[in-house]
Amino acid sequence: MHEYASAIALRYWLKKMGYPRLIIAGFLLFLFIMAPITGSDLPTQITNVINRFSWNAVLVLAMVPMIHSGCGLNFGIPLGVLSGLLGGTLAIELGFTGPMSFVMAIVVSTPFAVLFGGGYGMLLNKIKGGEMMVATYVGLSSVSLMCIMWLLIPYRNPSIVMAYTGVGLRNMFALDSFYAGALSEFLKIDLNPLGINLVIPTGSILFFALLGLLVWAFLHTKTGTAMTAVGSNPTFARASGINVDRIRTLSVILSTWLGAVGVLTYQQGFGFVQLYTAPLNMTMPAVAAVLIGGASVNKASISNVIIGTLLFQGLVTMTPTVITALIHTDVSEVIRIIVSNGMVVYALTRKTEEAA
Amino acid sequence: MTNNGTPLLRMQNIKKDFFGNQVLTDINFTLEAGQVLGLCGENGAGKSTLMKILFGMDVIRETGGYDGDVLLNGQKTEFKTPFDALAAGIGMVHQEFSLIPGFTATENILLNREPKKKNVISEVFGDRLNTLDYKEMDRRSGEAIRKMGVEIDAGMTISSMPVGHKQFTEIARELSKDQLKLLILDEPTAVLTEKEAEALLDSIRNMAAQGIAVIFITHRLHEILAVCDKVVVMRDGYVVKDVPAAEASVSDITRWMVGREVQKAAAAPAEPVRAENRDARVVMSIRNLWVDMPGETVRDVSLDIRDGEIFGIGGLAGQGKLGIPNGIMGLYQAGGTVEFDGKPIQLNSPRKCLDASLAFVSEDRRGVGLLLDESLEWNVAFPAMQIQNKFLKKYGPVRWRDEKAIHAVTKKYIDALEIKCTSSRQNARELSGGNQQKICLAKAFALEPRFLFVSEPTRGIDVGAKALVLDALKRFNRESGVTVVMISSELEELRQTCDRIAIISGGQVAGILPAADSSEDFGALMVSKVI
Amino acid sequence: MKLKKNFDGLDFLQNNLVPLMFIIICAVCIPLSGFSASYLINEIVTRMGRNIFLILSLLIPIMAGMGLNFGMTLGAMAGQVALIFVTDWQIWGIPGVVLAMILSVPVSVLLGLLCGKLMNMAKGREMILGYMMNYFVTGLYQLVVLYFMASIIPIRHASIRLPRGFGIRTTVNLANMRQCLDNEFAILYKGVKIPVLNFIIIGVMCLIIVWFRRTKLGQDMRAVGQDMEVAQAAGINVDRTRIISIIISTVFAGFGQIIYLQNIGNFPTYTAHSQIGMFCIAALLVGGASVEKASIGNVFLGVILFHTMFIVAPRAGVAITGDAMIGEYFRVFVSYGVITLALVMYEIKKRRARSQGGELLAQAQRARREGGAQS
């Protein structure tokens, strides 16, 4: 009798978790177990995972406001990334260096994020229900438009413009004298002197925690509550006197701004700025991570973000070393593609089931 | 016209209940080939359930089937799907159009029954690659249209047709089926102009002359008298009258439709209008209201509602009674003027109405009334929090959700309304219909409004819950002095609860009567302006 | 009279905004690019020959109401897998092309079936699902081609294997198959090479599509595309019909990709398919198609306009800005922009429909009151 009840509970739990998530978590566990066996150093692996987590978590967090207000998965995150890139490059252009350039990058990117997010939000209000496909193409076309702009905007700073002609920004440039490590070096815990290859970028994690806390807090305010209600049932919200369009636009602006801050956080960890078509590569990892973390097309929480980023980045960082050591072939890239896109396909096919 | 004396259709002791809720009891009637049967009754009398049984709709089987027998030509039949019914020669024209908008009338008439020509490729890859035989299609649709006797353009696409022609296309589709013996028309004239309706009646006579039996459901009673051979009147799941049409008049039918048996009416006496209400001042005045709510269009409504009363709005489905609260509260586009407490209310803005201390409990619980995937606490507290800044704690400019206050208010209403739930944090989706309705009421009560619209408060909930909900409403009215406007399809319920009742017919006010007036009077109003 | 003409003009403008925009872009860019007429025409004719078949594969899902089939890339991958095998077996020329087409069919059917089933689970979101399926199946494709081929799946010739012993090289050379269709019966006229066989194949394909619209299956697809519920109620198996439409599209996309690649003469194994869907869809939309309506005429017009823009944009970009990259980015931006515009217009149109009902009611009320006053 008792066993029976627990079997039901287990099945309920399985269903709630979703098989893909369990498979991924199981696979990651397997990787962690195999890591020492294949001879790779576990603390190094953990350092890598934490590092990648600290780079990416804010970008994943940028998914949350839009999912909450019912705008679906934010395939338009390149807009936020572009605001961040504008902020970063302009801050450097204006002559800021060191950690100050990071602060200024966020400050400068904010008006762009508000502007882009506002316009994008208004567009999405006109096409309720069809957001995701349009968002994808808004992302694609804005990135290709900015490709032209990176060449046309008259940047002058020699450390970021193309070396030969002096016109147009480089494809990629290092941030060493600017905001590389602006967060990750802050209060960094380095256990190497003790003989353990473990480094924790405390500053980056604190920064993510701060933003996560802000988003969490926002969702507990009056406006945040309205946002969740709009996502849960827009007609109910409208009948309760909520201006649905305004709340949705607000959520898009928030997501876009978080995307801007997210890419700056990523760059300070990675140490480089990538321009031109690079913003397109930011979308899928973020979308996939929040889905793996347990979010659906219309529900997401901060814990989804944390769990999802850890699982996804764990997968991405561990597979190259561990699996390569196991089968002497590097299939990590393929696994990453299959897992991240498979997760999105899975999520898209599921929503109708839940609605019924 | 009968086969060896057995009628085409015989319904024998049909019984049906939805989860213990008896909706049909001992239905008996017969129909001969070539006869036209007029079926009438109020909404909820069981007409559509009966037709669903006859037509083999899935709902019936999914809810446990039915008792009794349906005999076709003396043979007992039980259709598993509508397709079986179609094969047996029963056709049905539903209220909602079932047409492909971009297809021509011909293509729609022969939808999925197109005549085909074989070709080489279809020999290899199967029948679906047969090409359509357009000539034969034109011939057959032309034949069906001729049979109907109303001229429509077979080559016109549906989307560019006037609404009446769409209806005729549907009828022609049924007529194009060679095996058709019995045609059910569910309120076919509701969307027709007077002239078109005339044409339809002619076409019904025409069909009958060709030996097709017709069941004609309508609220326009004079049409029944004009075209039918016999009239079957249903009420509360019973057949109350089965007479030749020649022996009935409009007023007879009306009386049969709404009339309650004497003892029943006595068991539930309407409370007399309270004296103080007679001269109470007008708290809301509605002038020339129109509302564009699909299926519940309000055309021109003017009403005065007095302070502190319970005002009922009744009428048949589709006549616009539901459009009134939905329009005033800004959920559907509306025009005209509405004054509350002497001040004009801005239409098309839910926020302005709520700010003016109006509240609305929607008839669409799941779609409008509830956040199904959120907790009861959220459902109860949300509007009050957003509109009136209740249940919030202020820290400087930040307004933070006060979970404790939300919990307390939800608990209060769970106790007061006897809402059955495991906790106030349960999701609204998991509650039964009756309890969900109580949550909707609690949500409105939490706003502490001065004026409350309640739309179909007892729809889809069981008898016990019904009484509780109505009691709660009455108590709310008496104890807090809140003016309540209750919209309901069930006249008896209105008469038990309300002081005065307005009947809406054809998107207009057909009349306002005290609750104590006879059912017959209400019934006459209901069908007076039906469009 | 004049007023009426004016009104029609506006309507026409609205319905043909994208093609008109493209005609203007082309009209501006062609003189700037400085290409000779014969070069330009030759290029366009060649591109028509190799691209139209691929674009035609998009028509059937649109007919079935499933929107732009972003999942056509699945068929392209099937075509590539088939070409890899044919290359390995060294069957060249037209027999090679035909064999590749035959081989691609089972793979396309399988992928189309998968895609169609998933789309039935995500009704109303077919396009985004098809779009994501591209990437998902790209992963599977890489797994098979990069790791399974020559390790699990036998590949005989070392020339197409990666040096490490398994997996396929990053470029597959189709030199012995190059333009075998294009050159058959080709006519050279004033410096313009007309690939007659290609055009015959395309003509046959167009006829098949026209014929298909007249079949029972075609009729069912149109019905399903316009209203799934009505079609279901009439006894049409909606899900099955939708799956069939995706399978057909995928199979034709596979053929199309083979025709496309035999013209080019080699293909980058891991990326040849990635942009094909985007370009085909953009071209179709440029030709005046929308998410719910597309004709063969749209395909031809679209290919001509889109490729003219594609050829002249980089040179015109140099002429205007002095930077070749700007023209490159511009044409990519335009392709994405066109799709974005088409999607936005489609979604807005879907939601516009109502909003007029209220006006009518207010009018009717006024009319009734005036009528009452008079009588």
mmCIF file with all atom_site columns, C-alpha atoms in Angstrom, chain C residues 174-312:
data_model
loop_
_atom_site.group_PDB
_atom_site.id
_atom_site.type_symbol
_atom_site.label_atom_id
_atom_site.label_alt_id
_atom_site.label_comp_id
_atom_site.label_asym_id
_atom_site.label_entity_id
_atom_site.label_seq_id
_atom_site.pdbx_PDB_ins_code
_atom_site.Cartn_x
_atom_site.Cartn_y
_atom_site.Cartn_z
_atom_site.occupancy
_atom_site.B_iso_or_equiv
_atom_site.pdbx_formal_charge
_atom_site.auth_seq_id
_atom_site.auth_comp_id
_atom_site.auth_asym_id
_atom_site.auth_atom_id
_atom_site.pdbx_PDB_model_num
ATOM 1   C CA . LEU C 1 174 ? 30.573  16.626 -57.517 1.00 0.00 ? 174 LEU C CA 1
ATOM 2   C CA . ALA C 1 175 ? 32.854  17.587 -60.433 1.00 0.00 ? 175 ALA C CA 1
ATOM 3   C CA . ASN C 1 176 ? 31.792  14.596 -62.525 1.00 0.00 ? 176 ASN C CA 1
ATOM 4   C CA . MET C 1 177 ? 28.195  15.477 -62.039 1.00 0.00 ? 177 MET C CA 1
ATOM 5   C CA . ARG C 1 178 ? 28.581  19.202 -62.401 1.00 0.00 ? 178 ARG C CA 1
ATOM 6   C CA . GLN C 1 179 ? 25.841  20.795 -64.479 1.00 0.00 ? 179 GLN C CA 1
ATOM 7   C CA . CYS C 1 180 ? 24.953  17.489 -66.120 1.00 0.00 ? 180 CYS C CA 1
ATOM 8   C CA . LEU C 1 181 ? 21.320  18.537 -66.116 1.00 0.00 ? 181 LEU C CA 1
ATOM 9   C CA . ASP C 1 182 ? 22.106  22.107 -67.083 1.00 0.00 ? 182 ASP C CA 1
ATOM 10  C CA . ASN C 1 183 ? 24.185  21.070 -70.062 1.00 0.00 ? 183 ASN C CA 1
ATOM 11  C CA . GLU C 1 184 ? 21.761  18.531 -71.500 1.00 0.00 ? 184 GLU C CA 1
ATOM 12  C CA . PHE C 1 185 ? 20.002  20.137 -74.477 1.00 0.00 ? 185 PHE C CA 1
ATOM 13  C CA . ALA C 1 186 ? 21.414  23.520 -73.354 1.00 0.00 ? 186 ALA C CA 1
ATOM 14  C CA . ILE C 1 187 ? 20.994  26.360 -75.827 1.00 0.00 ? 187 ILE C CA 1
ATOM 15  C CA . LEU C 1 188 ? 23.472  29.189 -76.080 1.00 0.00 ? 188 LEU C CA 1
ATOM 16  C CA . TYR C 1 189 ? 21.805  32.352 -77.259 1.00 0.00 ? 189 TYR C CA 1
ATOM 17  C CA . LYS C 1 190 ? 23.686  35.656 -77.400 1.00 0.00 ? 190 LYS C CA 1
ATOM 18  C CA . GLY C 1 191 ? 25.915  34.687 -74.482 1.00 0.00 ? 191 GLY C CA 1
ATOM 19  C CA . VAL C 1 192 ? 23.037  33.387 -72.389 1.00 0.00 ? 192 VAL C CA 1
ATOM 20  C CA . LYS C 1 193 ? 23.085  29.697 -71.636 1.00 0.00 ? 193 LYS C CA 1
ATOM 21  C CA . ILE C 1 194 ? 19.592  28.293 -71.264 1.00 0.00 ? 194 ILE C CA 1
ATOM 22  C CA . PRO C 1 195 ? 19.529  25.032 -69.304 1.00 0.00 ? 195 PRO C CA 1
ATOM 23  C CA . VAL C 1 196 ? 16.673  23.476 -71.237 1.00 0.00 ? 196 VAL C CA 1
ATOM 24  C CA . LEU C 1 197 ? 16.435  20.197 -69.316 1.00 0.00 ? 197 LEU C CA 1
ATOM 25  C CA . ASN C 1 198 ? 16.259  22.050 -66.018 1.00 0.00 ? 198 ASN C CA 1
ATOM 26  C CA . PHE C 1 199 ? 13.419  24.113 -67.331 1.00 0.00 ? 199 PHE C CA 1
ATOM 27  C CA . ILE C 1 200 ? 11.648  21.041 -68.645 1.00 0.00 ? 200 ILE C CA 1
ATOM 28  C CA . ILE C 1 201 ? 11.884  19.465 -65.196 1.00 0.00 ? 201 ILE C CA 1
ATOM 29  C CA . ILE C 1 202 ? 10.587  22.659 -63.623 1.00 0.00 ? 202 ILE C CA 1
ATOM 30  C CA . GLY C 1 203 ? 7.769   22.802 -66.185 1.00 0.00 ? 203 GLY C CA 1
ATOM 31  C CA . VAL C 1 204 ? 6.769   19.242 -65.378 1.00 0.00 ? 204 VAL C CA 1
ATOM 32  C CA . MET C 1 205 ? 6.869   20.057 -61.674 1.00 0.00 ? 205 MET C CA 1
ATOM 33  C CA . CYS C 1 206 ? 4.600   23.063 -62.224 1.00 0.00 ? 206 CYS C CA 1
ATOM 34  C CA . LEU C 1 207 ? 2.177   20.888 -64.165 1.00 0.00 ? 207 LEU C CA 1
ATOM 35  C CA . ILE C 1 208 ? 2.228   18.354 -61.343 1.00 0.00 ? 208 ILE C CA 1
ATOM 36  C CA . ILE C 1 209 ? 1.380   21.076 -58.844 1.00 0.00 ? 209 ILE C CA 1
ATOM 37  C CA . VAL C 1 210 ? -1.447  22.403 -61.009 1.00 0.00 ? 210 VAL C CA 1
ATOM 38  C CA . TRP C 1 211 ? -2.730  18.875 -61.446 1.00 0.00 ? 211 TRP C CA 1
ATOM 39  C CA . PHE C 1 212 ? -2.313  18.161 -57.746 1.00 0.00 ? 212 PHE C CA 1
ATOM 40  C CA . ARG C 1 213 ? -4.565  21.054 -56.822 1.00 0.00 ? 213 ARG C CA 1
ATOM 41  C CA . ARG C 1 214 ? -7.309  19.328 -58.779 1.00 0.00 ? 214 ARG C CA 1
ATOM 42  C CA . THR C 1 215 ? -6.981  15.976 -57.044 1.00 0.00 ? 215 THR C CA 1
ATOM 43  C CA . LYS C 1 216 ? -9.003  14.853 -54.075 1.00 0.00 ? 216 LYS C CA 1
ATOM 44  C CA . LEU C 1 217 ? -5.915  15.112 -51.876 1.00 0.00 ? 217 LEU C CA 1
ATOM 45  C CA . GLY C 1 218 ? -5.249  18.642 -53.090 1.00 0.00 ? 218 GLY C CA 1
ATOM 46  C CA . GLN C 1 219 ? -8.842  19.623 -52.411 1.00 0.00 ? 219 GLN C CA 1
ATOM 47  C CA . ASP C 1 220 ? -8.612  18.111 -48.920 1.00 0.00 ? 220 ASP C CA 1
ATOM 48  C CA . MET C 1 221 ? -5.434  20.046 -48.245 1.00 0.00 ? 221 MET C CA 1
ATOM 49  C CA . ARG C 1 222 ? -7.065  23.297 -49.244 1.00 0.00 ? 222 ARG C CA 1
ATOM 50  C CA . ALA C 1 223 ? -10.002 22.507 -46.990 1.00 0.00 ? 223 ALA C CA 1
ATOM 51  C CA . VAL C 1 224 ? -7.735  21.594 -44.071 1.00 0.00 ? 224 VAL C CA 1
ATOM 52  C CA . GLY C 1 225 ? -5.713  24.718 -44.689 1.00 0.00 ? 225 GLY C CA 1
ATOM 53  C CA . GLN C 1 226 ? -8.707  26.981 -44.380 1.00 0.00 ? 226 GLN C CA 1
ATOM 54  C CA . ASP C 1 227 ? -10.556 25.394 -41.517 1.00 0.00 ? 227 ASP C CA 1
ATOM 55  C CA . MET C 1 228 ? -9.345  22.303 -39.752 1.00 0.00 ? 228 MET C CA 1
ATOM 56  C CA . GLU C 1 229 ? -12.469 21.843 -37.674 1.00 0.00 ? 229 GLU C CA 1
ATOM 57  C CA . VAL C 1 230 ? -14.872 21.985 -40.590 1.00 0.00 ? 230 VAL C CA 1
ATOM 58  C CA . ALA C 1 231 ? -12.669 19.614 -42.548 1.00 0.00 ? 231 ALA C CA 1
ATOM 59  C CA . GLN C 1 232 ? -12.579 17.217 -39.610 1.00 0.00 ? 232 GLN C CA 1
ATOM 60  C CA . ALA C 1 233 ? -16.343 17.405 -39.247 1.00 0.00 ? 233 ALA C CA 1
ATOM 61  C CA . ALA C 1 234 ? -16.719 16.574 -42.929 1.00 0.00 ? 234 ALA C CA 1
ATOM 62  C CA . GLY C 1 235 ? -14.746 13.401 -42.357 1.00 0.00 ? 235 GLY C CA 1
ATOM 63  C CA . ILE C 1 236 ? -11.366 14.452 -43.722 1.00 0.00 ? 236 ILE C CA 1
ATOM 64  C CA . ASN C 1 237 ? -8.471  13.021 -41.732 1.00 0.00 ? 237 ASN C CA 1
ATOM 65  C CA . VAL C 1 238 ? -6.857  16.330 -40.894 1.00 0.00 ? 238 VAL C CA 1
ATOM 66  C CA . ASP C 1 239 ? -3.697  15.144 -39.174 1.00 0.00 ? 239 ASP C CA 1
ATOM 67  C CA . ARG C 1 240 ? -2.900  12.641 -41.881 1.00 0.00 ? 240 ARG C CA 1
ATOM 68  C CA . THR C 1 241 ? -3.489  15.174 -44.634 1.00 0.00 ? 241 THR C CA 1
ATOM 69  C CA . ARG C 1 242 ? -1.151  17.630 -42.951 1.00 0.00 ? 242 ARG C CA 1
ATOM 70  C CA . ILE C 1 243 ? 1.553   15.024 -42.523 1.00 0.00 ? 243 ILE C CA 1
ATOM 71  C CA . ILE C 1 244 ? 1.275   14.058 -46.192 1.00 0.00 ? 244 ILE C CA 1
ATOM 72  C CA . SER C 1 245 ? 1.701   17.676 -47.237 1.00 0.00 ? 245 SER C CA 1
ATOM 73  C CA . ILE C 1 246 ? 4.894   17.995 -45.213 1.00 0.00 ? 246 ILE C CA 1
ATOM 74  C CA . ILE C 1 247 ? 6.222   14.699 -46.558 1.00 0.00 ? 247 ILE C CA 1
ATOM 75  C CA . ILE C 1 248 ? 5.588   15.796 -50.147 1.00 0.00 ? 248 ILE C CA 1
ATOM 76  C CA . SER C 1 249 ? 7.289   19.112 -49.479 1.00 0.00 ? 249 SER C CA 1
ATOM 77  C CA . THR C 1 250 ? 10.290  17.401 -47.896 1.00 0.00 ? 250 THR C CA 1
ATOM 78  C CA . VAL C 1 251 ? 10.684  14.938 -50.757 1.00 0.00 ? 251 VAL C CA 1
ATOM 79  C CA . PHE C 1 252 ? 10.541  17.711 -53.357 1.00 0.00 ? 252 PHE C CA 1
ATOM 80  C CA . ALA C 1 253 ? 12.971  19.802 -51.349 1.00 0.00 ? 253 ALA C CA 1
ATOM 81  C CA . GLY C 1 254 ? 15.347  16.836 -51.468 1.00 0.00 ? 254 GLY C CA 1
ATOM 82  C CA . PHE C 1 255 ? 15.074  16.683 -55.267 1.00 0.00 ? 255 PHE C CA 1
ATOM 83  C CA . GLY C 1 256 ? 15.465  20.440 -55.415 1.00 0.00 ? 256 GLY C CA 1
ATOM 84  C CA . GLN C 1 257 ? 18.642  20.364 -53.373 1.00 0.00 ? 257 GLN C CA 1
ATOM 85  C CA . ILE C 1 258 ? 20.127  17.700 -55.675 1.00 0.00 ? 258 ILE C CA 1
ATOM 86  C CA . ILE C 1 259 ? 19.325  19.825 -58.730 1.00 0.00 ? 259 ILE C CA 1
ATOM 87  C CA . TYR C 1 260 ? 20.802  22.849 -56.971 1.00 0.00 ? 260 TYR C CA 1
ATOM 88  C CA . LEU C 1 261 ? 24.019  21.101 -55.969 1.00 0.00 ? 261 LEU C CA 1
ATOM 89  C CA . GLN C 1 262 ? 24.651  19.444 -59.357 1.00 0.00 ? 262 GLN C CA 1
ATOM 90  C CA . ASN C 1 263 ? 24.660  22.955 -60.793 1.00 0.00 ? 263 ASN C CA 1
ATOM 91  C CA . ILE C 1 264 ? 27.173  24.235 -58.257 1.00 0.00 ? 264 ILE C CA 1
ATOM 92  C CA . GLY C 1 265 ? 29.416  21.190 -58.646 1.00 0.00 ? 265 GLY C CA 1
ATOM 93  C CA . ASN C 1 266 ? 30.464  20.692 -55.024 1.00 0.00 ? 266 ASN C CA 1
ATOM 94  C CA . PHE C 1 267 ? 29.045  21.326 -51.620 1.00 0.00 ? 267 PHE C CA 1
ATOM 95  C CA . PRO C 1 268 ? 30.244  22.095 -48.118 1.00 0.00 ? 268 PRO C CA 1
ATOM 96  C CA . THR C 1 269 ? 29.114  18.950 -46.346 1.00 0.00 ? 269 THR C CA 1
ATOM 97  C CA . TYR C 1 270 ? 28.058  20.517 -43.085 1.00 0.00 ? 270 TYR C CA 1
ATOM 98  C CA . THR C 1 271 ? 26.631  23.873 -44.107 1.00 0.00 ? 271 THR C CA 1
ATOM 99  C CA . ALA C 1 272 ? 25.220  23.531 -47.626 1.00 0.00 ? 272 ALA C CA 1
ATOM 100 C CA . HIS C 1 273 ? 21.653  23.232 -46.351 1.00 0.00 ? 273 HIS C CA 1
ATOM 101 C CA . SER C 1 274 ? 21.756  25.790 -43.564 1.00 0.00 ? 274 SER C CA 1
ATOM 102 C CA . GLN C 1 275 ? 20.819  28.897 -45.536 1.00 0.00 ? 275 GLN C CA 1
ATOM 103 C CA . ILE C 1 276 ? 18.753  27.254 -48.241 1.00 0.00 ? 276 ILE C CA 1
ATOM 104 C CA . GLY C 1 277 ? 15.435  27.470 -46.417 1.00 0.00 ? 277 GLY C CA 1
ATOM 105 C CA . MET C 1 278 ? 15.890  31.131 -45.624 1.00 0.00 ? 278 MET C CA 1
ATOM 106 C CA . PHE C 1 279 ? 16.755  32.088 -49.200 1.00 0.00 ? 279 PHE C CA 1
ATOM 107 C CA . CYS C 1 280 ? 13.962  30.065 -50.747 1.00 0.00 ? 280 CYS C CA 1
ATOM 108 C CA . ILE C 1 281 ? 11.376  31.484 -48.388 1.00 0.00 ? 281 ILE C CA 1
ATOM 109 C CA . ALA C 1 282 ? 12.638  35.026 -48.902 1.00 0.00 ? 282 ALA C CA 1
ATOM 110 C CA . ALA C 1 283 ? 12.500  34.587 -52.677 1.00 0.00 ? 283 ALA C CA 1
ATOM 111 C CA . LEU C 1 284 ? 8.965   33.253 -52.540 1.00 0.00 ? 284 LEU C CA 1
ATOM 112 C CA . LEU C 1 285 ? 7.830   36.187 -50.394 1.00 0.00 ? 285 LEU C CA 1
ATOM 113 C CA . VAL C 1 286 ? 9.593   38.660 -52.650 1.00 0.00 ? 286 VAL C CA 1
ATOM 114 C CA . GLY C 1 287 ? 7.482   37.241 -55.459 1.00 0.00 ? 287 GLY C CA 1
ATOM 115 C CA . GLY C 1 288 ? 4.383   38.453 -53.643 1.00 0.00 ? 288 GLY C CA 1
ATOM 116 C CA . ALA C 1 289 ? 3.396   35.325 -51.755 1.00 0.00 ? 289 ALA C CA 1
ATOM 117 C CA . SER C 1 290 ? 2.184   35.466 -48.172 1.00 0.00 ? 290 SER C CA 1
ATOM 118 C CA . VAL C 1 291 ? 2.117   32.946 -45.348 1.00 0.00 ? 291 VAL C CA 1
ATOM 119 C CA . GLU C 1 292 ? -1.265  31.664 -46.446 1.00 0.00 ? 292 GLU C CA 1
ATOM 120 C CA . LYS C 1 293 ? -1.256  32.151 -50.195 1.00 0.00 ? 293 LYS C CA 1
ATOM 121 C CA . ALA C 1 294 ? 1.340   31.399 -52.840 1.00 0.00 ? 294 ALA C CA 1
ATOM 122 C CA . SER C 1 295 ? 1.205   30.645 -56.540 1.00 0.00 ? 295 SER C CA 1
ATOM 123 C CA . ILE C 1 296 ? 3.613   29.408 -59.186 1.00 0.00 ? 296 ILE C CA 1
ATOM 124 C CA . GLY C 1 297 ? 3.724   32.961 -60.528 1.00 0.00 ? 297 GLY C CA 1
ATOM 125 C CA . ASN C 1 298 ? 5.012   34.154 -57.152 1.00 0.00 ? 298 ASN C CA 1
ATOM 126 C CA . VAL C 1 299 ? 7.817   31.624 -57.413 1.00 0.00 ? 299 VAL C CA 1
ATOM 127 C CA . PHE C 1 300 ? 9.037   32.798 -60.816 1.00 0.00 ? 300 PHE C CA 1
ATOM 128 C CA . LEU C 1 301 ? 8.738   36.510 -60.092 1.00 0.00 ? 301 LEU C CA 1
ATOM 129 C CA . GLY C 1 302 ? 10.360  36.003 -56.713 1.00 0.00 ? 302 GLY C CA 1
ATOM 130 C CA . VAL C 1 303 ? 13.352  34.121 -58.074 1.00 0.00 ? 303 VAL C CA 1
ATOM 131 C CA . ILE C 1 304 ? 13.996  36.777 -60.721 1.00 0.00 ? 304 ILE C CA 1
ATOM 132 C CA . LEU C 1 305 ? 13.705  39.748 -58.354 1.00 0.00 ? 305 LEU C CA 1
ATOM 133 C CA . PHE C 1 306 ? 15.465  38.192 -55.405 1.00 0.00 ? 306 PHE C CA 1
ATOM 134 C CA . HIS C 1 307 ? 18.425  36.944 -57.397 1.00 0.00 ? 307 HIS C CA 1
ATOM 135 C CA . THR C 1 308 ? 18.786  40.171 -59.337 1.00 0.00 ? 308 THR C CA 1
ATOM 136 C CA . MET C 1 309 ? 19.072  41.934 -56.012 1.00 0.00 ? 309 MET C CA 1
ATOM 137 C CA . PHE C 1 310 ? 21.473  39.278 -54.795 1.00 0.00 ? 310 PHE C CA 1
ATOM 138 C CA . ILE C 1 311 ? 23.776  39.621 -57.786 1.00 0.00 ? 311 ILE C CA 1
ATOM 139 C CA . VAL C 1 312 ? 23.863  43.389 -57.975 1.00 0.00 ? 312 VAL C CA 1
#
